[in-house]
Short mmCIF file of C-alpha atoms in Angstrom, two decimals:
data_model
loop_
_atom_site.label_atom_id
_atom_site.label_comp_id
_atom_site.label_asym_id
_atom_site.label_seq_id
_atom_site.Cartn_x
_atom_site.Cartn_y
_atom_site.Cartn_z
CA UNK A 1014 -9.17 67.76 5.04
CA UNK A 1015 -12.49 65.49 3.11
CA UNK A 1016 -14.19 68.51 3.04
CA UNK A 1017 -11.43 70.03 0.52
CA UNK A 1018 -10.82 67.35 -1.33
CA UNK A 1019 -14.37 67.07 -1.82
CA UNK A 1020 -15.65 70.58 -2.85
CA UNK A 1021 -12.73 70.77 -5.78
CA UNK A 1022 -14.11 67.64 -6.86
CA UNK A 1023 -17.52 67.97 -7.10
CA UNK A 1024 -16.94 71.56 -8.75
CA UNK A 1025 -14.58 69.89 -11.16
CA UNK A 1026 -17.64 67.61 -12.24
CA UNK A 1027 -20.25 70.47 -12.43
CA UNK A 1028 -17.89 71.71 -14.85
CA UNK A 1029 -17.59 68.27 -16.75
CA UNK A 1030 -20.89 67.62 -16.97
CA UNK A 1031 -21.68 71.96 -17.90
CA UNK A 1032 -18.97 71.44 -20.46
CA UNK A 1033 -20.36 68.10 -22.33
CA UNK A 1034 -23.89 69.72 -22.31
CA UNK A 1035 -22.49 72.70 -24.24
CA UNK A 1036 -20.37 70.13 -26.86
CA UNK A 1037 -23.64 68.35 -27.63
CA UNK A 1038 -25.79 71.11 -28.25
CA UNK A 1039 -22.98 72.99 -29.97
CA UNK A 1040 -22.27 69.92 -32.34
CA UNK A 1041 -25.20 70.47 -34.71
CA UNK A 1042 -24.13 73.91 -35.26
CA UNK A 1043 -20.04 73.59 -35.83
CA UNK A 1044 -20.86 70.85 -38.19
CA UNK A 1045 -23.89 72.44 -40.26
CA UNK A 1046 -21.24 75.29 -40.32
CA UNK A 1047 -17.81 73.73 -41.52
CA UNK A 1048 -20.16 71.43 -44.12
CA UNK A 1049 -21.47 74.60 -45.32
CA UNK A 1050 -17.79 75.66 -46.97
CA UNK A 1051 -17.63 72.93 -48.63
CA UNK A 1052 -18.12 70.50 -51.00
CA UNK A 1053 -20.69 67.59 -51.78
CA UNK A 1054 -18.63 65.10 -52.45
CA UNK A 1055 -16.28 66.45 -49.21
CA UNK A 1056 -19.78 66.22 -47.37
CA UNK A 1057 -20.32 62.30 -47.54
CA UNK A 1058 -16.63 61.41 -47.71
CA UNK A 1059 -16.32 63.40 -44.00
CA UNK A 1060 -19.01 65.53 -42.84
CA UNK A 1061 -16.30 65.82 -39.87
CA UNK A 1062 -13.42 67.35 -41.37
CA UNK A 1063 -13.10 70.94 -41.73
CA UNK A 1064 -13.03 72.70 -45.15
CA UNK A 1065 -8.96 72.42 -47.06
CA UNK A 1066 -7.89 74.17 -50.01
CA UNK A 1067 -9.30 71.35 -52.37
CA UNK A 1068 -12.53 70.48 -50.79
CA UNK A 1069 -13.31 74.44 -49.40
CA UNK A 1070 -16.50 75.79 -51.35
CA UNK A 1071 -18.00 78.91 -50.91
CA UNK A 1072 -21.35 77.58 -54.31
CA UNK A 1073 -23.81 76.85 -52.47
CA UNK A 1074 -23.67 80.53 -50.30
CA UNK A 1075 -23.89 82.24 -53.63
CA UNK A 1076 -27.20 80.03 -55.32
CA UNK A 1077 -29.15 81.16 -51.93
CA UNK A 1078 -28.06 84.36 -52.70
CA UNK A 1079 -28.53 84.39 -56.56
CA UNK A 1080 -30.16 81.69 -57.84
CA UNK A 1081 -33.56 82.14 -54.87
CA UNK A 1082 -35.40 84.99 -52.93
CA UNK A 1083 -33.52 84.20 -49.67
CA UNK A 1084 -33.57 87.72 -48.85
CA UNK A 1085 -37.16 88.14 -49.01
CA UNK A 1086 -37.48 84.89 -46.64
CA UNK A 1087 -35.00 86.02 -44.71
CA UNK A 1088 -37.02 88.78 -44.27
CA UNK A 1089 -40.32 87.62 -43.97
CA UNK A 1090 -39.15 86.13 -40.90
CA UNK A 1091 -37.52 88.65 -39.32
CA UNK A 1092 -40.18 91.17 -39.16
CA UNK A 1093 -42.66 87.82 -37.99
CA UNK A 1094 -40.30 87.51 -35.03
CA UNK A 1095 -39.61 90.96 -34.07
CA UNK A 1096 -42.95 91.87 -34.49
CA UNK A 1097 -44.78 88.56 -32.49
CA UNK A 1098 -41.79 89.39 -29.63
CA UNK A 1099 -42.92 92.81 -29.63
CA UNK A 1100 -46.39 92.14 -28.94
CA UNK A 1101 -45.63 88.90 -26.69
CA UNK A 1102 -43.47 91.21 -24.14
CA UNK A 1103 -45.91 93.78 -24.53
CA UNK A 1104 -48.89 92.15 -23.89
CA UNK A 1105 -47.50 89.21 -21.68
CA UNK A 1106 -46.16 92.25 -19.69
CA UNK A 1107 -49.35 93.93 -19.07
CA UNK A 1108 -51.49 90.79 -18.17
CA UNK A 1109 -48.72 89.15 -15.89
CA UNK A 1110 -48.92 92.92 -14.33
CA UNK A 1111 -52.38 93.43 -14.55
CA UNK A 1112 -53.25 89.40 -12.72
CA UNK A 1113 -50.24 89.67 -10.13
CA UNK A 1114 -51.14 93.54 -8.86
CA UNK A 1115 -55.11 93.47 -9.61
CA UNK A 1116 -57.43 91.00 -7.22
CA UNK A 1117 -60.89 90.90 -9.36
CA UNK A 1118 -63.37 88.26 -9.84
CA UNK A 1119 -61.81 85.98 -12.08
CA UNK A 1120 -57.97 86.26 -11.29
CA UNK A 1121 -57.77 82.44 -10.94
CA UNK A 1122 -59.61 81.49 -13.13
CA UNK A 1123 -57.27 83.94 -15.84
CA UNK A 1124 -54.02 82.26 -14.38
CA UNK A 1125 -55.65 78.91 -14.95
CA UNK A 1126 -56.72 79.43 -18.16
CA UNK A 1127 -53.38 80.82 -19.54
CA UNK A 1128 -51.40 77.80 -17.74
CA UNK A 1129 -53.72 75.31 -19.97
CA UNK A 1130 -52.08 77.68 -23.43
CA UNK A 1131 -49.38 76.47 -22.42
CA UNK A 1132 -50.54 72.59 -21.41
CA UNK A 1133 -51.79 72.22 -25.07
CA UNK A 1134 -49.78 72.71 -28.13
CA UNK A 1135 -51.39 75.10 -30.30
CA UNK A 1136 -50.87 72.68 -33.38
CA UNK A 1137 -54.25 70.51 -32.53
CA UNK A 1138 -56.66 73.72 -33.39
CA UNK A 1139 -54.64 73.97 -36.69
CA UNK A 1140 -57.82 73.70 -38.61
CA UNK A 1141 -59.51 75.81 -36.04
CA UNK A 1142 -56.73 78.58 -36.96
CA UNK A 1143 -56.96 77.67 -40.66
CA UNK A 1144 -61.09 78.24 -41.13
CA UNK A 1145 -60.78 81.56 -38.70
CA UNK A 1146 -57.22 83.11 -40.91
CA UNK A 1147 -59.63 82.02 -43.86
CA UNK A 1148 -62.35 83.77 -43.18
CA UNK A 1149 -60.45 87.81 -41.78
CA UNK A 1150 -59.30 86.55 -46.09
CA UNK A 1151 -55.12 86.83 -44.05
CA UNK A 1152 -54.18 83.64 -46.29
CA UNK A 1153 -50.46 84.72 -47.61
CA UNK A 1154 -50.06 87.46 -45.65
CA UNK A 1155 -47.91 87.65 -43.00
CA UNK A 1156 -50.20 89.32 -40.19
CA UNK A 1157 -52.23 86.05 -39.83
CA UNK A 1158 -48.42 84.54 -38.99
CA UNK A 1159 -48.09 87.21 -36.06
CA UNK A 1160 -51.07 86.71 -34.74
CA UNK A 1161 -50.74 83.16 -33.64
CA UNK A 1162 -47.50 82.90 -32.98
CA UNK A 1163 -48.59 85.91 -30.50
CA UNK A 1164 -51.06 83.51 -29.78
CA UNK A 1165 -48.56 80.98 -28.96
CA UNK A 1166 -45.84 82.87 -26.66
CA UNK A 1167 -48.06 84.91 -24.43
CA UNK A 1168 -49.36 81.91 -21.84
CA UNK A 1169 -45.52 81.12 -21.27
CA UNK A 1170 -45.31 84.97 -20.97
CA UNK A 1171 -47.45 85.58 -18.72
CA UNK A 1172 -46.83 82.80 -16.41
CA UNK A 1173 -42.73 83.78 -15.80
CA UNK A 1174 -43.63 86.96 -15.98
CA UNK A 1175 -46.02 86.87 -12.94
CA UNK A 1176 -44.32 85.15 -11.03
CA UNK A 1177 -41.57 87.99 -11.23
CA UNK A 1178 -43.78 91.01 -10.82
CA UNK A 1179 -44.75 89.22 -8.39
CA UNK A 1180 -41.24 89.90 -5.92
CA UNK A 1181 -41.68 93.34 -6.74
CA UNK A 1182 -42.01 94.75 -3.50
CA UNK A 1183 -45.18 96.78 -2.62
CA UNK A 1184 -43.63 99.52 -1.23
CA UNK A 1185 -42.33 100.25 -4.82
CA UNK A 1186 -45.62 100.68 -6.07
CA UNK A 1187 -46.95 102.45 -3.47
CA UNK A 1188 -44.55 105.44 -2.35
CA UNK A 1189 -44.85 105.70 -6.88
CA UNK A 1190 -49.06 105.92 -6.24
CA UNK A 1191 -48.19 108.62 -3.03
CA UNK A 1192 -46.73 110.68 -5.51
CA UNK A 1193 -49.51 110.52 -8.26
CA UNK A 1194 -47.78 108.35 -10.78
CA UNK A 1195 -50.49 107.35 -12.87
CA UNK A 1196 -51.31 103.57 -13.28
CA UNK A 1197 -49.32 103.34 -17.31
CA UNK A 1198 -46.48 104.61 -15.64
CA UNK A 1199 -45.66 102.82 -12.81
CA UNK A 1200 -45.98 100.11 -15.22
CA UNK A 1201 -43.14 101.58 -17.94
CA UNK A 1202 -40.92 102.79 -15.53
CA UNK A 1203 -40.72 100.75 -11.95
CA UNK A 1204 -42.34 97.79 -13.71
CA UNK A 1205 -40.63 97.14 -16.45
CA UNK A 1206 -37.34 97.77 -15.57
CA UNK A 1207 -36.60 95.34 -12.78
CA UNK A 1208 -38.20 92.99 -14.66
CA UNK A 1209 -35.51 93.55 -17.18
CA UNK A 1210 -33.53 89.69 -16.68
CA UNK A 1211 -36.70 88.34 -16.43
CA UNK A 1212 -38.42 89.40 -20.47
CA UNK A 1213 -34.67 88.75 -21.92
CA UNK A 1214 -35.27 85.00 -21.31
CA UNK A 1215 -38.40 85.13 -22.22
CA UNK A 1216 -37.17 87.18 -25.75
CA UNK A 1217 -34.93 84.06 -25.76
CA UNK A 1218 -37.20 81.43 -25.04
CA UNK A 1219 -39.83 82.71 -27.40
CA UNK A 1220 -37.84 83.86 -30.46
CA UNK A 1221 -36.10 80.45 -31.28
CA UNK A 1222 -39.57 79.10 -31.64
CA UNK A 1223 -41.37 80.97 -34.19
CA UNK A 1224 -38.20 81.60 -35.98
CA UNK A 1225 -38.22 77.68 -36.43
CA UNK A 1226 -41.34 76.92 -37.24
CA UNK A 1227 -42.67 75.66 -40.75
CA UNK A 1228 -45.91 73.81 -39.96
CA UNK A 1229 -47.44 76.99 -39.76
CA UNK A 1230 -46.17 79.48 -42.86
CA UNK A 1231 -46.62 76.17 -44.22
CA UNK A 1232 -50.12 75.80 -44.33
CA UNK A 1233 -50.93 79.94 -44.01
CA UNK A 1234 -48.37 81.10 -45.97
CA UNK A 1235 -47.03 79.29 -48.09
CA UNK A 1236 -46.90 82.17 -51.16
CA UNK A 1237 -43.45 82.60 -52.76
CA UNK A 1238 -43.98 86.10 -51.28
CA UNK A 1239 -44.74 85.46 -47.83
CA UNK A 1240 -42.18 82.11 -47.45
CA UNK A 1241 -40.16 82.41 -44.13
CA UNK A 1242 -36.51 81.28 -44.17
CA UNK A 1243 -37.90 77.32 -43.13
CA UNK A 1244 -40.12 77.02 -45.87
CA UNK A 1245 -37.91 78.71 -48.62
CA UNK A 1246 -34.71 75.80 -47.94
CA UNK A 1247 -37.05 73.16 -48.48
CA UNK A 1248 -37.02 73.88 -52.54
CA UNK A 1249 -33.46 72.93 -52.01
CA UNK A 1250 -34.98 69.76 -51.02
CA UNK A 1251 -36.21 67.57 -53.50
CA UNK A 1252 -37.53 63.97 -53.99
CA UNK A 1253 -34.77 62.84 -55.75
CA UNK A 1254 -32.14 65.21 -55.51
CA UNK A 1255 -31.16 67.79 -52.88
CA UNK A 1256 -28.47 70.71 -53.22
CA UNK A 1257 -27.24 69.71 -49.90
CA UNK A 1258 -24.71 72.98 -50.21
CA UNK A 1259 -26.91 75.24 -50.73
CA UNK A 1260 -29.67 74.14 -48.01
CA UNK A 1261 -26.59 73.73 -45.54
CA UNK A 1262 -25.61 77.23 -46.97
CA UNK A 1263 -28.91 78.57 -45.78
CA UNK A 1264 -29.43 77.11 -42.58
CA UNK A 1265 -25.93 78.59 -41.64
CA UNK A 1266 -27.07 82.33 -42.86
CA UNK A 1267 -30.87 81.58 -40.05
CA UNK A 1268 -28.35 80.99 -37.50
CA UNK A 1269 -27.34 83.83 -37.50
CA UNK A 1270 -30.28 86.29 -36.22
CA UNK A 1271 -30.61 83.83 -33.32
CA UNK A 1272 -26.46 84.24 -32.09
CA UNK A 1273 -26.88 87.72 -32.65
CA UNK A 1274 -30.13 87.82 -30.35
CA UNK A 1275 -28.19 85.18 -27.59
CA UNK A 1276 -25.13 87.07 -27.78
CA UNK A 1277 -26.69 91.23 -26.47
CA UNK A 1278 -29.33 89.09 -24.02
CA UNK A 1279 -26.86 86.35 -23.05
CA UNK A 1280 -25.94 88.56 -19.38
CA UNK A 1281 -29.71 89.29 -19.01
CA UNK A 1282 -31.31 85.33 -20.01
CA UNK A 1283 -28.30 84.32 -17.37
CA UNK A 1284 -29.21 86.29 -14.72
CA UNK A 1285 -32.82 85.85 -15.28
CA UNK A 1286 -32.93 82.11 -15.03
CA UNK A 1287 -30.89 81.90 -12.22
CA UNK A 1288 -32.76 84.65 -10.34
CA UNK A 1289 -36.25 82.04 -11.80
CA UNK A 1290 -34.11 79.71 -9.55
CA UNK A 1291 -33.37 81.98 -6.34
CA UNK A 1292 -37.12 82.51 -5.94
#
């Protein structure tokens, strides 16, 4: 009898904790969204209140779209994020396949080298990265950001994907080789479809830091034509006066791609996380 009572209580406790964490995580996003549709006075009077007929205001969105190059910044962020994400997933999966499938001299050293890339923040090498970008004549180009973000995301991608690839039964790969299938076809037609949950997990965890980053766009691509969303929003923040309506409107628009990504990959993300926990 005690077991029957304990199980519902434990399940209720888990749901209560998860619900509390969900509210805590969503609170900043909801706060930004509701205040982006309010007047400046209403924002400071009661930031937790929803817009009313008297406080509803969309002037911030109008200023962002009409008086700034927000669509250019948005396109730059989207280009950098998508290209970086594609390169990270492709090269990360291929490197993970090579490290987990083929045994060669230096295999373990390369794996340790990738792990060091996770432990050491890439920002510590900002000066060296800036010197290299200058030598390559890539300052104020999106290519510079793509290269840096690709290097930043590869170690984590390799570590996660190699663990999943190692769990794939050898019989599948050996059967494909016996049928005369080449290594590239095995990788793209057998391995990649089986690790889609892991790929979705890497995509989500990789996209958010790239999309939200301000450090490298400020240093490597501060030009008017190459600014990203996070850097472009800074024009509304002044030393003495800040256009909070425009700032909140910009942040609301910038949240959209992340929400779309999670909507499409949420099932694969959950499968990847739970699969990794079981393994």
